[in-house]
mmCIF file of C-alpha atoms and ligand atoms in Angstrom:
data_model
loop_
_atom_site.group_PDB
_atom_site.id
_atom_site.type_symbol
_atom_site.label_atom_id
_atom_site.label_comp_id
_atom_site.label_asym_id
_atom_site.label_seq_id
_atom_site.Cartn_x
_atom_site.Cartn_y
_atom_site.Cartn_z
ATOM 1 C CA MET A 548 -2.318 -5.628 -40.957
ATOM 2 C CA ARG A 549 -0.436 -8.887 -41.093
ATOM 3 C CA PRO A 550 -2.031 -11.782 -39.102
ATOM 4 C CA GLU A 551 0.900 -12.121 -36.746
ATOM 5 C CA THR A 552 0.703 -8.384 -36.000
ATOM 6 C CA ARG A 553 -3.126 -8.704 -35.363
ATOM 7 C CA ASN A 554 -2.503 -11.490 -32.982
ATOM 8 C CA ARG A 555 0.313 -9.676 -31.153
ATOM 9 C CA LEU A 556 -2.104 -6.584 -30.882
ATOM 10 C CA GLN A 557 -5.029 -8.753 -29.574
ATOM 11 C CA LEU A 558 -2.661 -10.227 -26.848
ATOM 12 C CA ALA A 559 -1.505 -6.954 -25.911
ATOM 13 C CA ILE A 560 -5.127 -5.787 -25.428
ATOM 14 C CA ILE A 561 -5.988 -8.854 -23.431
ATOM 15 C CA ALA A 562 -2.906 -8.304 -21.245
ATOM 16 C CA LEU A 563 -3.779 -4.693 -20.724
ATOM 17 C CA LEU A 564 -7.425 -5.490 -19.789
ATOM 18 C CA LEU A 565 -6.203 -8.084 -17.237
ATOM 19 C CA LEU A 566 -4.006 -5.568 -15.753
ATOM 20 C CA VAL A 567 -6.814 -3.276 -15.379
ATOM 21 C CA ILE A 568 -8.885 -6.044 -13.802
ATOM 22 C CA ALA A 569 -6.232 -6.808 -11.409
ATOM 23 C CA ALA A 570 -5.638 -3.249 -10.308
ATOM 24 C CA MET A 571 -9.339 -2.769 -9.759
ATOM 25 C CA ALA A 572 -9.612 -6.065 -7.734
ATOM 26 C CA TRP A 573 -6.572 -5.005 -5.689
ATOM 27 C CA LYS A 574 -8.141 -1.421 -5.061
ATOM 28 C CA PHE A 575 -11.736 -2.713 -4.103
ATOM 29 C CA ILE A 576 -10.668 -6.078 -2.274
ATOM 30 C CA VAL A 577 -7.301 -5.256 -0.770
ATOM 31 C CA ALA A 578 -6.417 -1.648 -0.613
ATOM 32 C CA GLY A 579 -9.687 0.075 0.033
ATOM 33 C CA SER A 580 -9.825 3.787 0.488
ATOM 34 C CA VAL A 581 -7.401 4.742 3.317
ATOM 35 C CA GLY A 582 -5.305 7.545 4.470
ATOM 36 C CA GLN A 583 -2.822 8.487 7.303
ATOM 37 C CA GLY A 584 -4.652 9.394 10.566
ATOM 38 C CA GLU A 585 -3.733 12.300 12.555
ATOM 39 C CA ASP A 586 -2.856 10.028 15.592
ATOM 40 C CA GLY A 587 -0.908 7.598 13.632
ATOM 41 C CA ARG A 588 -3.548 4.985 12.897
ATOM 42 C CA GLN A 589 -4.913 4.349 9.376
ATOM 43 C CA ALA A 590 -7.773 6.561 8.453
ATOM 44 C CA LEU A 591 -10.639 4.825 6.506
ATOM 45 C CA LEU A 592 -11.712 7.701 3.822
ATOM 46 C CA LEU A 593 -15.526 7.457 4.193
ATOM 47 C CA GLU A 594 -18.588 9.707 3.294
ATOM 48 C CA PRO A 595 -20.515 10.897 6.420
ATOM 49 C CA ALA A 596 -23.300 8.539 5.715
ATOM 50 C CA GLU A 597 -20.796 5.474 5.530
ATOM 51 C CA ARG A 598 -19.013 6.726 8.686
ATOM 52 C CA ALA A 599 -22.601 6.895 10.424
ATOM 53 C CA PHE A 600 -23.354 3.278 9.174
ATOM 54 C CA ILE A 601 -20.202 1.908 10.777
ATOM 55 C CA LEU A 602 -20.489 3.766 14.032
ATOM 56 C CA GLN A 603 -24.124 2.584 14.193
ATOM 57 C CA GLU A 604 -22.964 -0.979 13.993
ATOM 58 C CA MET A 605 -20.513 -0.264 16.706
ATOM 59 C CA ARG A 606 -23.054 1.090 19.063
ATOM 60 C CA ASP A 607 -25.090 -2.039 18.287
ATOM 61 C CA PHE A 608 -22.213 -4.082 19.323
ATOM 62 C CA VAL A 609 -22.202 -2.245 22.735
ATOM 63 C CA ALA A 610 -25.902 -2.897 22.993
ATOM 64 C CA GLY A 611 -25.397 -6.612 22.161
ATOM 65 C CA LEU A 612 -22.542 -7.023 24.752
ATOM 66 C CA GLN A 613 -24.775 -5.301 27.352
ATOM 67 C CA GLN A 614 -27.598 -7.900 26.595
ATOM 68 C CA MET A 615 -25.102 -10.831 26.444
ATOM 69 C CA THR A 616 -23.400 -9.896 29.811
ATOM 70 C CA GLU A 617 -26.777 -9.611 31.466
ATOM 71 C CA ALA A 618 -27.789 -12.988 30.173
ATOM 72 C CA LEU A 619 -24.353 -14.617 31.100
ATOM 73 C CA ALA A 620 -24.886 -13.340 34.741
ATOM 74 C CA ARG A 621 -28.214 -15.173 34.845
ATOM 75 C CA GLU A 622 -26.758 -18.189 33.170
ATOM 76 C CA ASP A 623 -29.598 -17.705 30.629
ATOM 77 C CA MET A 624 -27.966 -19.513 27.618
ATOM 78 C CA ALA A 625 -30.729 -18.934 25.352
ATOM 79 C CA GLY A 626 -30.596 -15.192 25.925
ATOM 80 C CA VAL A 627 -26.720 -15.370 25.427
ATOM 81 C CA ALA A 628 -27.202 -17.070 22.021
ATOM 82 C CA ALA A 629 -29.868 -14.557 20.953
ATOM 83 C CA ALA A 630 -27.582 -11.663 21.830
ATOM 84 C CA ALA A 631 -24.679 -13.334 19.949
ATOM 85 C CA ARG A 632 -26.707 -13.904 17.039
ATOM 86 C CA GLY A 633 -27.661 -10.264 16.836
ATOM 87 C CA MET A 634 -23.976 -9.504 16.599
ATOM 88 C CA GLY A 635 -23.220 -12.492 14.070
ATOM 89 C CA SER A 636 -22.685 -12.567 10.160
ATOM 90 C CA ALA A 637 -26.270 -11.436 9.515
ATOM 91 C CA MET A 638 -25.367 -7.834 10.837
ATOM 92 C CA SER A 639 -22.486 -7.623 8.361
ATOM 93 C CA HIS A 640 -24.747 -8.489 5.173
ATOM 94 C CA GLN A 641 -26.505 -5.259 5.627
ATOM 95 C CA ALA A 642 -23.148 -3.279 4.651
ATOM 96 C CA PRO A 643 -23.577 -1.388 1.294
ATOM 97 C CA ALA A 644 -21.382 -2.611 -1.330
ATOM 98 C CA ALA A 645 -19.988 0.748 -2.065
ATOM 99 C CA LEU A 646 -18.896 0.883 1.499
ATOM 100 C CA VAL A 647 -17.102 -2.642 1.658
ATOM 101 C CA ALA A 648 -15.092 -1.461 -1.449
ATOM 102 C CA LYS A 649 -13.511 1.257 0.713
ATOM 103 C CA LEU A 650 -12.704 -1.073 3.445
ATOM 104 C CA PRO A 651 -8.995 -2.430 3.379
ATOM 105 C CA LEU A 652 -8.480 -6.214 3.557
ATOM 106 C CA GLY A 653 -7.266 -6.069 7.135
ATOM 107 C CA PHE A 654 -10.436 -4.277 8.345
ATOM 108 C CA LYS A 655 -12.733 -6.704 6.487
ATOM 109 C CA THR A 656 -10.919 -9.702 8.036
ATOM 110 C CA LEU A 657 -11.233 -8.419 11.504
ATOM 111 C CA GLY A 658 -14.821 -7.260 10.905
ATOM 112 C CA PHE A 659 -16.068 -10.639 9.325
ATOM 113 C CA GLY A 660 -13.863 -12.342 11.875
ATOM 114 C CA VAL A 661 -15.766 -10.611 14.859
ATOM 115 C CA HIS A 662 -19.086 -11.569 13.228
ATOM 116 C CA ARG A 663 -18.054 -15.192 12.803
ATOM 117 C CA ASP A 664 -17.088 -15.280 16.460
ATOM 118 C CA PHE A 665 -20.360 -14.327 17.635
ATOM 119 C CA ASP A 666 -21.914 -17.008 15.181
ATOM 120 C CA ALA A 667 -19.918 -19.534 16.658
ATOM 121 C CA LEU A 668 -20.615 -18.211 20.313
ATOM 122 C CA ALA A 669 -24.490 -18.447 19.615
ATOM 123 C CA ALA A 670 -24.092 -22.049 18.210
ATOM 124 C CA ASP A 671 -22.048 -23.215 21.285
ATOM 125 C CA ALA A 672 -24.357 -21.483 23.648
ATOM 126 C CA GLU A 673 -27.209 -23.449 22.356
ATOM 127 C CA ASP A 674 -25.343 -26.700 22.072
ATOM 128 C CA LEU A 675 -23.270 -26.747 25.123
ATOM 129 C CA GLY A 676 -25.158 -24.326 27.410
ATOM 130 C CA ASP A 677 -21.833 -23.601 29.221
ATOM 131 C CA PRO A 678 -21.248 -19.971 30.593
ATOM 132 C CA GLY A 679 -17.615 -20.428 31.280
ATOM 133 C CA HIS A 680 -17.096 -21.433 27.602
ATOM 134 C CA ALA A 681 -19.304 -18.567 26.487
ATOM 135 C CA LEU A 682 -17.151 -16.094 28.352
ATOM 136 C CA GLU A 683 -13.995 -17.423 27.031
ATOM 137 C CA GLN A 684 -15.358 -17.021 23.494
ATOM 138 C CA LEU A 685 -16.607 -13.547 24.224
ATOM 139 C CA SER A 686 -13.135 -12.502 25.575
ATOM 140 C CA GLN A 687 -11.588 -13.825 22.341
ATOM 141 C CA ALA A 688 -14.019 -11.918 20.158
ATOM 142 C CA LEU A 689 -13.312 -8.754 22.232
ATOM 143 C CA ARG A 690 -9.598 -8.934 21.189
ATOM 144 C CA LYS A 691 -10.732 -8.329 17.687
ATOM 145 C CA CYS A 692 -12.660 -5.084 18.631
ATOM 146 C CA VAL A 693 -9.375 -3.922 20.486
ATOM 147 C CA ALA A 694 -7.152 -4.821 17.476
ATOM 148 C CA CYS A 695 -9.042 -3.085 14.952
ATOM 149 C CA HIS A 696 -9.576 0.039 17.128
ATOM 150 C CA GLU A 697 -5.744 0.131 17.492
ATOM 151 C CA ILE A 698 -5.086 0.081 13.834
ATOM 152 C CA TYR A 699 -7.937 2.072 12.107
ATOM 153 C CA GLN A 700 -10.053 5.309 12.708
ATOM 154 C CA ILE A 701 -12.525 6.831 10.264
ATOM 155 C CA GLY A 702 -11.348 10.010 8.470
ATOM 156 C CA ALA A 703 -13.171 12.117 5.643
ATOM 157 C CA PRO A 704 -12.312 11.969 1.998
ATOM 158 C CA SER A 705 -9.319 14.321 1.039
ATOM 159 C CA GLY A 706 -9.991 17.928 1.449
ATOM 160 C CA ARG A 707 -12.512 17.259 4.026
ATOM 161 C CA GLN A 708 -10.446 16.153 7.139
ATOM 162 C CA SER A 709 -12.861 15.438 9.916
ATOM 163 C CA GLY A 710 -13.007 18.120 12.660
ATOM 164 C CA ARG A 711 -11.122 20.510 10.397
ATOM 165 C CA GLU A 712 -13.873 21.884 8.195
ATOM 166 C CA GLY A 713 -13.686 25.375 6.822
HETATM 167 C C1 HEC B 223 -13.060 -4.257 11.809
HETATM 168 C C2 HEC B 223 -12.716 -3.106 12.734
HETATM 169 C C3 HEC B 223 -13.664 -2.936 13.912
HETATM 170 C C4 HEC B 223 -13.965 -3.854 14.766
HETATM 171 C C5 HEC B 223 -13.703 -5.336 14.790
HETATM 172 C C6 HEC B 223 -14.647 -3.197 15.786
HETATM 173 N N1 HEC B 223 -14.761 -1.953 15.649
HETATM 174 FE FE1 HEC B 223 -15.591 -0.485 16.838
HETATM 175 N N2 HEC B 223 -14.822 0.979 15.585
HETATM 176 C C7 HEC B 223 -14.105 0.757 14.454
HETATM 177 C C8 HEC B 223 -13.750 2.116 13.894
HETATM 178 C C9 HEC B 223 -12.875 2.352 12.584
HETATM 179 C C10 HEC B 223 -14.341 3.012 14.844
HETATM 180 C C11 HEC B 223 -14.128 4.605 14.709
HETATM 181 C C12 HEC B 223 -13.130 5.158 15.401
HETATM 182 C C13 HEC B 223 -12.478 6.461 15.155
HETATM 183 O O1 HEC B 223 -12.688 7.003 14.015
HETATM 184 O O2 HEC B 223 -11.572 6.926 16.112
HETATM 185 C C14 HEC B 223 -14.947 2.423 15.823
HETATM 186 C C15 HEC B 223 -15.799 3.059 16.651
HETATM 187 C C16 HEC B 223 -16.478 2.189 17.739
HETATM 188 C C17 HEC B 223 -17.278 2.790 18.815
HETATM 189 C C18 HEC B 223 -17.700 4.292 18.911
HETATM 190 C C19 HEC B 223 -19.065 4.354 18.247
HETATM 191 C C20 HEC B 223 -19.427 5.996 18.084
HETATM 192 O O3 HEC B 223 -20.717 6.083 17.849
HETATM 193 O O4 HEC B 223 -18.681 6.791 18.146
HETATM 194 C C21 HEC B 223 -17.649 1.978 19.622
HETATM 195 C C22 HEC B 223 -18.429 1.933 20.896
HETATM 196 C C23 HEC B 223 -16.988 0.652 19.221
HETATM 197 N N3 HEC B 223 -16.487 0.985 18.002
HETATM 198 C C24 HEC B 223 -17.291 -0.550 19.884
HETATM 199 C C25 HEC B 223 -16.861 -1.705 19.248
HETATM 200 C C26 HEC B 223 -16.927 -3.144 19.927
HETATM 201 C C27 HEC B 223 -17.705 -3.372 21.373
HETATM 202 C C28 HEC B 223 -16.513 -4.038 19.067
HETATM 203 C C29 HEC B 223 -16.372 -5.524 19.229
HETATM 204 C C30 HEC B 223 -17.572 -6.152 19.556
HETATM 205 C C31 HEC B 223 -16.055 -3.289 17.890
HETATM 206 N N4 HEC B 223 -16.237 -2.056 17.985
HETATM 207 C C32 HEC B 223 -15.334 -3.927 16.796
HETATM 208 C C33 HEC B 223 -13.710 -0.434 13.996
HETATM 209 C C34 HEC B 223 -13.863 -1.643 14.497
#
């Protein structure tokens, strides 16, 4: 093989590998594993255990909101901060990597965003101790719950549409 030919071949292989890496990065970071839901929303195609993981996190949100509103009504800002911290970024770090790879970028942006909102709420509740400000931040965070539910639902991997087994 002539040196120029070998160089071209090596460049072609490098270009091909870069393409494969870019395609994988796009799939795992941007696209995720998504299909068309029955009600027009995008359906995350997840295994039953992954669906259970997400739904558990959602119910933890509701429990956290209950604690937060109870503390807010008493103007107990340490209680507000504790409830908010429970819904903060520490919560999202428990998500398995295989699940995160299936989540599209829009979902991750809203999901991590809502956790960061609660981090900020916890910090401000401690620093400022202002219930009105906390309530304002809470309503901003809740917008992300609403927005995400409008866009996404959870489906099953292809061939196993949820609720249509057998
Ligand atoms: C990043 C997207 C996203 C965000 C943000 C989000 N959710 Fe969800 N939530 C979902 C998806 C997807 C489902 C499943 C819906 C479906 O399959 O129809 C869900 C389901 C739920 C459920 C049903 C749980 C069950 O066991 O069936 C509750 C309750 C819920 N979310 C509450 C919340 C609350 C409260 C917030 C905000 C604090 C929130 N969610 C933020 C995506 C999100």
